[in-house]
Amino acid sequence: MKNMMKDAAVLLVITLFAGLILGLVYQITKDPIARAEEKAAKEAYAEVFPGAAEFEMLENAMPEDDAFAMEWKEAGFEGVDIINVLEAKDDTGSLLGYVLTVTSHEGYGGDITFTMGICNDGTLNGISILSISETAGLGMKAEAVLKPQFSGKKVSSFTYTKTGATSDNQIDAISGATITTNAVTTAVNGGLYYFQSQLGGGSNEAE
């Protein structure tokens, strides 16, 4: 009995000590991590909207009412979240468009998060991937294969093809990574849909 109590006491001390160490490590690293994440986000904003002089966060941009949730689901974006929305402005304060941070929960290896810049006329400047954990040599090719294909496109939505894109609204799929391709394409479409339905975006039909 005494040995059991002694062992329990030792285990308790070890647990408390480990918790203290983890807490100290967290306190030491949380600020540098937060600063690094903020820096990466700002660089991503600038990448997808290089003409903007400033970015202003919109509060409560994502509607929380049941009607919009149902509409979002019926449009096929149940696995997509709009994380935040920023207004992109020039040096006079005029609105140029928007930067959206979007997360797809349908990647093969987990969540895929990226920013996308959309001009007032509906032109998609491009996307900048913030976080992705897809399969090396397959889904991880999204940066090289998918990302460039979204730049400078003015369409209402995208589809992907395995036989070679023949129009602006088509994206060449990553060979052997259909799930990743679908996740990114659907999330981009979610961002475009949000722009059109919530931000007053006009018709994005290809010209």
PDB file of C-alpha atoms in Angstrom:
ATOM      1  CA  MET A   1       0.000   0.000   0.000  1.00  0.00           C
ATOM      2  CA  LYS A   2       2.795   2.395   0.929  1.00  0.00           C
ATOM      3  CA  ASN A   3       4.645   1.562  -2.263  1.00  0.00           C
ATOM      4  CA  MET A   4       1.520   2.252  -4.309  1.00  0.00           C
ATOM      5  CA  MET A   5       1.062   5.633  -2.637  1.00  0.00           C
ATOM      6  CA  LYS A   6       4.736   6.423  -3.195  1.00  0.00           C
ATOM      7  CA  ASP A   7       4.524   5.487  -6.860  1.00  0.00           C
ATOM      8  CA  ALA A   8       1.359   7.580  -7.263  1.00  0.00           C
ATOM      9  CA  ALA A   9       3.055  10.560  -5.634  1.00  0.00           C
ATOM     10  CA  VAL A  10       6.086  10.224  -7.918  1.00  0.00           C
ATOM     11  CA  LEU A  11       3.826   9.968 -10.959  1.00  0.00           C
ATOM     12  CA  LEU A  12       1.919  13.068  -9.829  1.00  0.00           C
ATOM     13  CA  VAL A  13       5.141  15.047  -9.421  1.00  0.00           C
ATOM     14  CA  ILE A  14       6.365  13.953 -12.865  1.00  0.00           C
ATOM     15  CA  THR A  15       3.016  14.885 -14.447  1.00  0.00           C
ATOM     16  CA  LEU A  16       2.983  18.311 -12.791  1.00  0.00           C
ATOM     17  CA  PHE A  17       6.589  18.942 -13.807  1.00  0.00           C
ATOM     18  CA  ALA A  18       5.913  17.908 -17.409  1.00  0.00           C
ATOM     19  CA  GLY A  19       2.846  20.136 -17.504  1.00  0.00           C
ATOM     20  CA  LEU A  20       4.874  23.049 -16.167  1.00  0.00           C
ATOM     21  CA  ILE A  21       7.565  22.541 -18.823  1.00  0.00           C
ATOM     22  CA  LEU A  22       4.969  22.326 -21.600  1.00  0.00           C
ATOM     23  CA  GLY A  23       3.297  25.467 -20.308  1.00  0.00           C
ATOM     24  CA  LEU A  24       6.585  27.354 -20.293  1.00  0.00           C
ATOM     25  CA  VAL A  25       7.422  26.174 -23.804  1.00  0.00           C
ATOM     26  CA  TYR A  26       3.999  27.313 -25.007  1.00  0.00           C
ATOM     27  CA  GLN A  27       4.401  30.758 -23.441  1.00  0.00           C
ATOM     28  CA  ILE A  28       7.841  31.153 -24.986  1.00  0.00           C
ATOM     29  CA  THR A  29       6.830  30.030 -28.482  1.00  0.00           C
ATOM     30  CA  LYS A  30       3.260  31.326 -28.892  1.00  0.00           C
ATOM     31  CA  ASP A  31       4.202  34.926 -29.708  1.00  0.00           C
ATOM     32  CA  PRO A  32       6.888  34.043 -32.306  1.00  0.00           C
ATOM     33  CA  ILE A  33       4.497  31.542 -33.893  1.00  0.00           C
ATOM     34  CA  ALA A  34       1.683  34.118 -33.977  1.00  0.00           C
ATOM     35  CA  ARG A  35       4.014  36.710 -35.535  1.00  0.00           C
ATOM     36  CA  ALA A  36       5.194  34.206 -38.155  1.00  0.00           C
ATOM     37  CA  GLU A  37       1.600  33.290 -39.024  1.00  0.00           C
ATOM     38  CA  GLU A  38       0.623  36.951 -39.277  1.00  0.00           C
ATOM     39  CA  LYS A  39       3.607  37.663 -41.525  1.00  0.00           C
ATOM     40  CA  ALA A  40       2.743  34.709 -43.788  1.00  0.00           C
ATOM     41  CA  ALA A  41      -0.874  35.870 -43.996  1.00  0.00           C
ATOM     42  CA  LYS A  42       0.110  39.428 -44.948  1.00  0.00           C
ATOM     43  CA  GLU A  43       2.461  38.110 -47.619  1.00  0.00           C
ATOM     44  CA  ALA A  44      -0.362  35.941 -48.964  1.00  0.00           C
ATOM     45  CA  TYR A  45      -2.722  38.948 -49.080  1.00  0.00           C
ATOM     46  CA  ALA A  46      -0.156  40.931 -51.045  1.00  0.00           C
ATOM     47  CA  GLU A  47       0.455  38.010 -53.395  1.00  0.00           C
ATOM     48  CA  VAL A  48      -3.199  37.641 -54.385  1.00  0.00           C
ATOM     49  CA  PHE A  49      -3.806  41.398 -54.499  1.00  0.00           C
ATOM     50  CA  PRO A  50      -0.490  43.065 -55.407  1.00  0.00           C
ATOM     51  CA  GLY A  51      -2.194  46.323 -56.424  1.00  0.00           C
ATOM     52  CA  ALA A  52      -3.620  46.969 -52.950  1.00  0.00           C
ATOM     53  CA  ALA A  53      -2.013  49.449 -50.552  1.00  0.00           C
ATOM     54  CA  GLU A  54      -3.951  48.273 -47.498  1.00  0.00           C
ATOM     55  CA  PHE A  55      -6.228  45.511 -46.301  1.00  0.00           C
ATOM     56  CA  GLU A  56      -9.106  46.012 -43.883  1.00  0.00           C
ATOM     57  CA  MET A  57     -10.728  43.070 -42.100  1.00  0.00           C
ATOM     58  CA  LEU A  58     -14.512  42.812 -42.297  1.00  0.00           C
ATOM     59  CA  GLU A  59     -16.128  41.863 -38.997  1.00  0.00           C
ATOM     60  CA  ASN A  60     -18.696  39.049 -38.906  1.00  0.00           C
ATOM     61  CA  ALA A  61     -18.336  38.544 -42.643  1.00  0.00           C
ATOM     62  CA  MET A  62     -19.703  34.996 -42.656  1.00  0.00           C
ATOM     63  CA  PRO A  63     -23.490  34.965 -42.055  1.00  0.00           C
ATOM     64  CA  GLU A  64     -24.499  32.668 -39.212  1.00  0.00           C
ATOM     65  CA  ASP A  65     -28.219  32.413 -39.970  1.00  0.00           C
ATOM     66  CA  ASP A  66     -29.778  29.074 -40.808  1.00  0.00           C
ATOM     67  CA  ALA A  67     -30.994  30.252 -44.203  1.00  0.00           C
ATOM     68  CA  PHE A  68     -27.482  30.994 -45.428  1.00  0.00           C
ATOM     69  CA  ALA A  69     -26.155  27.756 -43.919  1.00  0.00           C
ATOM     70  CA  MET A  70     -28.767  25.813 -45.880  1.00  0.00           C
ATOM     71  CA  GLU A  71     -28.031  27.800 -49.045  1.00  0.00           C
ATOM     72  CA  TRP A  72     -24.278  27.184 -48.598  1.00  0.00           C
ATOM     73  CA  LYS A  73     -24.865  23.454 -48.146  1.00  0.00           C
ATOM     74  CA  GLU A  74     -27.231  23.170 -51.105  1.00  0.00           C
ATOM     75  CA  ALA A  75     -24.667  24.951 -53.288  1.00  0.00           C
ATOM     76  CA  GLY A  76     -22.221  22.135 -52.490  1.00  0.00           C
ATOM     77  CA  PHE A  77     -19.915  23.960 -50.073  1.00  0.00           C
ATOM     78  CA  GLU A  78     -20.620  22.108 -46.834  1.00  0.00           C
ATOM     79  CA  GLY A  79     -16.934  21.149 -46.588  1.00  0.00           C
ATOM     80  CA  VAL A  80     -15.729  24.727 -47.150  1.00  0.00           C
ATOM     81  CA  ASP A  81     -15.300  27.528 -44.607  1.00  0.00           C
ATOM     82  CA  ILE A  82     -14.701  31.219 -45.260  1.00  0.00           C
ATOM     83  CA  ILE A  83     -12.254  32.053 -42.454  1.00  0.00           C
ATOM     84  CA  ASN A  84     -12.021  35.791 -42.969  1.00  0.00           C
ATOM     85  CA  VAL A  85     -12.671  38.505 -45.532  1.00  0.00           C
ATOM     86  CA  LEU A  86     -10.635  41.655 -46.109  1.00  0.00           C
ATOM     87  CA  GLU A  87     -11.305  44.684 -48.257  1.00  0.00           C
ATOM     88  CA  ALA A  88      -8.385  45.445 -50.575  1.00  0.00           C
ATOM     89  CA  LYS A  89      -7.960  49.204 -51.027  1.00  0.00           C
ATOM     90  CA  ASP A  90      -5.663  51.472 -52.998  1.00  0.00           C
ATOM     91  CA  ASP A  91      -3.640  54.323 -51.483  1.00  0.00           C
ATOM     92  CA  THR A  92      -6.653  56.658 -51.661  1.00  0.00           C
ATOM     93  CA  GLY A  93      -8.872  54.236 -49.735  1.00  0.00           C
ATOM     94  CA  SER A  94     -10.907  53.183 -52.755  1.00  0.00           C
ATOM     95  CA  LEU A  95     -12.138  49.590 -52.768  1.00  0.00           C
ATOM     96  CA  LEU A  96     -10.361  47.416 -55.343  1.00  0.00           C
ATOM     97  CA  GLY A  97     -11.851  44.090 -54.324  1.00  0.00           C
ATOM     98  CA  TYR A  98     -11.552  41.475 -51.609  1.00  0.00           C
ATOM     99  CA  VAL A  99      -9.169  38.914 -50.160  1.00  0.00           C
ATOM    100  CA  LEU A 100     -10.779  35.790 -48.729  1.00  0.00           C
ATOM    101  CA  THR A 101      -9.116  33.153 -46.573  1.00  0.00           C
ATOM    102  CA  VAL A 102     -10.756  29.829 -47.348  1.00  0.00           C
ATOM    103  CA  THR A 103     -10.402  26.350 -45.848  1.00  0.00           C
ATOM    104  CA  SER A 104     -11.415  23.090 -47.483  1.00  0.00           C
ATOM    105  CA  HIS A 105     -11.977  20.185 -45.103  1.00  0.00           C
ATOM    106  CA  GLU A 106     -12.011  17.699 -47.971  1.00  0.00           C
ATOM    107  CA  GLY A 107      -8.309  17.329 -48.752  1.00  0.00           C
ATOM    108  CA  TYR A 108      -6.862  13.833 -48.887  1.00  0.00           C
ATOM    109  CA  GLY A 109      -4.440  14.595 -46.044  1.00  0.00           C
ATOM    110  CA  GLY A 110      -6.588  17.065 -44.108  1.00  0.00           C
ATOM    111  CA  ASP A 111      -7.501  20.719 -44.313  1.00  0.00           C
ATOM    112  CA  ILE A 112      -6.229  22.929 -47.131  1.00  0.00           C
ATOM    113  CA  THR A 113      -6.201  26.667 -46.430  1.00  0.00           C
ATOM    114  CA  PHE A 114      -5.469  29.415 -48.924  1.00  0.00           C
ATOM    115  CA  THR A 115      -6.152  33.064 -49.683  1.00  0.00           C
ATOM    116  CA  MET A 116      -7.792  34.255 -52.885  1.00  0.00           C
ATOM    117  CA  GLY A 117      -7.983  37.777 -54.281  1.00  0.00           C
ATOM    118  CA  ILE A 118     -11.049  38.887 -56.247  1.00  0.00           C
ATOM    119  CA  CYS A 119     -11.331  42.241 -58.032  1.00  0.00           C
ATOM    120  CA  ASN A 120     -14.570  44.224 -58.010  1.00  0.00           C
ATOM    121  CA  ASP A 121     -15.353  43.030 -61.536  1.00  0.00           C
ATOM    122  CA  GLY A 122     -15.079  39.395 -60.472  1.00  0.00           C
ATOM    123  CA  THR A 123     -11.602  38.688 -61.836  1.00  0.00           C
ATOM    124  CA  LEU A 124      -9.752  36.175 -59.688  1.00  0.00           C
ATOM    125  CA  ASN A 125      -6.192  37.432 -59.253  1.00  0.00           C
ATOM    126  CA  GLY A 126      -5.081  34.055 -57.972  1.00  0.00           C
ATOM    127  CA  ILE A 127      -4.683  31.965 -54.820  1.00  0.00           C
ATOM    128  CA  SER A 128      -1.894  31.608 -52.259  1.00  0.00           C
ATOM    129  CA  ILE A 129      -1.721  28.365 -50.294  1.00  0.00           C
ATOM    130  CA  LEU A 130      -1.187  28.851 -46.554  1.00  0.00           C
ATOM    131  CA  SER A 131      -1.505  25.291 -45.292  1.00  0.00           C
ATOM    132  CA  ILE A 132      -1.598  21.898 -47.026  1.00  0.00           C
ATOM    133  CA  SER A 133      -0.702  18.351 -45.945  1.00  0.00           C
ATOM    134  CA  GLU A 134      -1.378  16.241 -48.999  1.00  0.00           C
ATOM    135  CA  THR A 135       0.595  13.253 -50.264  1.00  0.00           C
ATOM    136  CA  ALA A 136       4.156  14.059 -51.331  1.00  0.00           C
ATOM    137  CA  GLY A 137       4.576  13.851 -55.097  1.00  0.00           C
ATOM    138  CA  LEU A 138       0.810  13.874 -55.656  1.00  0.00           C
ATOM    139  CA  GLY A 139      -1.483  16.290 -53.805  1.00  0.00           C
ATOM    140  CA  MET A 140       1.471  18.399 -52.719  1.00  0.00           C
ATOM    141  CA  LYS A 141       1.819  19.384 -56.384  1.00  0.00           C
ATOM    142  CA  ALA A 142      -1.118  21.741 -55.832  1.00  0.00           C
ATOM    143  CA  GLU A 143       1.286  24.634 -55.390  1.00  0.00           C
ATOM    144  CA  ALA A 144       2.973  24.000 -58.739  1.00  0.00           C
ATOM    145  CA  VAL A 145       0.086  22.571 -60.779  1.00  0.00           C
ATOM    146  CA  LEU A 146      -3.181  24.059 -59.519  1.00  0.00           C
ATOM    147  CA  LYS A 147      -2.214  27.455 -58.150  1.00  0.00           C
ATOM    148  CA  PRO A 148      -1.036  29.045 -61.448  1.00  0.00           C
ATOM    149  CA  GLN A 149      -4.213  27.992 -63.250  1.00  0.00           C
ATOM    150  CA  PHE A 150      -6.474  30.238 -61.162  1.00  0.00           C
ATOM    151  CA  SER A 151      -4.623  33.477 -61.903  1.00  0.00           C
ATOM    152  CA  GLY A 152      -6.315  36.184 -63.952  1.00  0.00           C
ATOM    153  CA  LYS A 153      -9.532  34.275 -64.570  1.00  0.00           C
ATOM    154  CA  LYS A 154     -12.982  35.879 -64.743  1.00  0.00           C
ATOM    155  CA  VAL A 155     -15.515  33.077 -64.481  1.00  0.00           C
ATOM    156  CA  SER A 156     -18.486  32.275 -62.251  1.00  0.00           C
ATOM    157  CA  SER A 157     -17.019  28.906 -61.178  1.00  0.00           C
ATOM    158  CA  PHE A 158     -14.415  26.308 -62.124  1.00  0.00           C
ATOM    159  CA  THR A 159     -14.501  22.663 -63.077  1.00  0.00           C
ATOM    160  CA  TYR A 160     -11.540  20.340 -63.397  1.00  0.00           C
ATOM    161  CA  THR A 161     -10.668  17.971 -66.199  1.00  0.00           C
ATOM    162  CA  LYS A 162      -8.262  15.099 -66.716  1.00  0.00           C
ATOM    163  CA  THR A 163      -8.101  15.528 -70.477  1.00  0.00           C
ATOM    164  CA  GLY A 164      -6.674  19.032 -70.792  1.00  0.00           C
ATOM    165  CA  ALA A 165      -8.334  22.388 -70.115  1.00  0.00           C
ATOM    166  CA  THR A 166      -9.931  24.006 -73.156  1.00  0.00           C
ATOM    167  CA  SER A 167     -11.550  27.080 -71.535  1.00  0.00           C
ATOM    168  CA  ASP A 168     -10.880  29.579 -68.748  1.00  0.00           C
ATOM    169  CA  ASN A 169     -13.258  27.850 -66.361  1.00  0.00           C
ATOM    170  CA  GLN A 170     -11.459  24.505 -66.641  1.00  0.00           C
ATOM    171  CA  ILE A 171      -8.554  23.436 -64.440  1.00  0.00           C
ATOM    172  CA  ASP A 172      -6.174  20.615 -65.334  1.00  0.00           C
ATOM    173  CA  ALA A 173      -6.330  18.079 -62.513  1.00  0.00           C
ATOM    174  CA  ILE A 174      -3.193  16.898 -60.736  1.00  0.00           C
ATOM    175  CA  SER A 175      -2.404  13.446 -62.104  1.00  0.00           C
ATOM    176  CA  GLY A 176      -3.184  10.854 -59.443  1.00  0.00           C
ATOM    177  CA  ALA A 177      -4.586  13.438 -57.010  1.00  0.00           C
ATOM    178  CA  THR A 178      -8.230  13.943 -57.923  1.00  0.00           C
ATOM    179  CA  ILE A 179      -9.277  14.403 -54.280  1.00  0.00           C
ATOM    180  CA  THR A 180      -6.840  17.284 -53.799  1.00  0.00           C
ATOM    181  CA  THR A 181      -7.858  18.847 -57.101  1.00  0.00           C
ATOM    182  CA  ASN A 182     -11.526  18.595 -56.195  1.00  0.00           C
ATOM    183  CA  ALA A 183     -10.952  20.033 -52.711  1.00  0.00           C
ATOM    184  CA  VAL A 184      -9.096  23.096 -53.986  1.00  0.00           C
ATOM    185  CA  THR A 185     -11.434  23.695 -56.934  1.00  0.00           C
ATOM    186  CA  THR A 186     -14.549  23.399 -54.768  1.00  0.00           C
ATOM    187  CA  ALA A 187     -13.088  25.758 -52.159  1.00  0.00           C
ATOM    188  CA  VAL A 188     -12.214  28.344 -54.836  1.00  0.00           C
ATOM    189  CA  ASN A 189     -15.773  28.044 -56.151  1.00  0.00           C
ATOM    190  CA  GLY A 190     -17.007  28.575 -52.596  1.00  0.00           C
ATOM    191  CA  GLY A 191     -15.018  31.799 -52.409  1.00  0.00           C
ATOM    192  CA  LEU A 192     -16.430  32.982 -55.730  1.00  0.00           C
ATOM    193  CA  TYR A 193     -19.957  32.090 -54.638  1.00  0.00           C
ATOM    194  CA  TYR A 194     -19.480  34.018 -51.400  1.00  0.00           C
ATOM    195  CA  PHE A 195     -18.202  37.029 -53.360  1.00  0.00           C
ATOM    196  CA  GLN A 196     -21.198  36.914 -55.679  1.00  0.00           C
ATOM    197  CA  SER A 197     -23.858  36.340 -53.005  1.00  0.00           C
ATOM    198  CA  GLN A 198     -22.521  38.272 -50.011  1.00  0.00           C
ATOM    199  CA  LEU A 199     -20.172  40.968 -51.280  1.00  0.00           C
ATOM    200  CA  GLY A 200     -22.231  42.352 -54.131  1.00  0.00           C
ATOM    201  CA  GLY A 201     -20.104  40.743 -56.811  1.00  0.00           C
ATOM    202  CA  GLY A 202     -21.640  41.050 -60.251  1.00  0.00           C
ATOM    203  CA  SER A 203     -21.761  38.424 -62.940  1.00  0.00           C
ATOM    204  CA  ASN A 204     -18.384  36.719 -63.323  1.00  0.00           C
ATOM    205  CA  GLU A 205     -19.089  35.098 -66.639  1.00  0.00           C
ATOM    206  CA  ALA A 206     -16.016  34.733 -68.838  1.00  0.00           C
ATOM    207  CA  GLU A 207     -15.631  37.461 -71.389  1.00  0.00           C
TER     208      GLU A 207
END
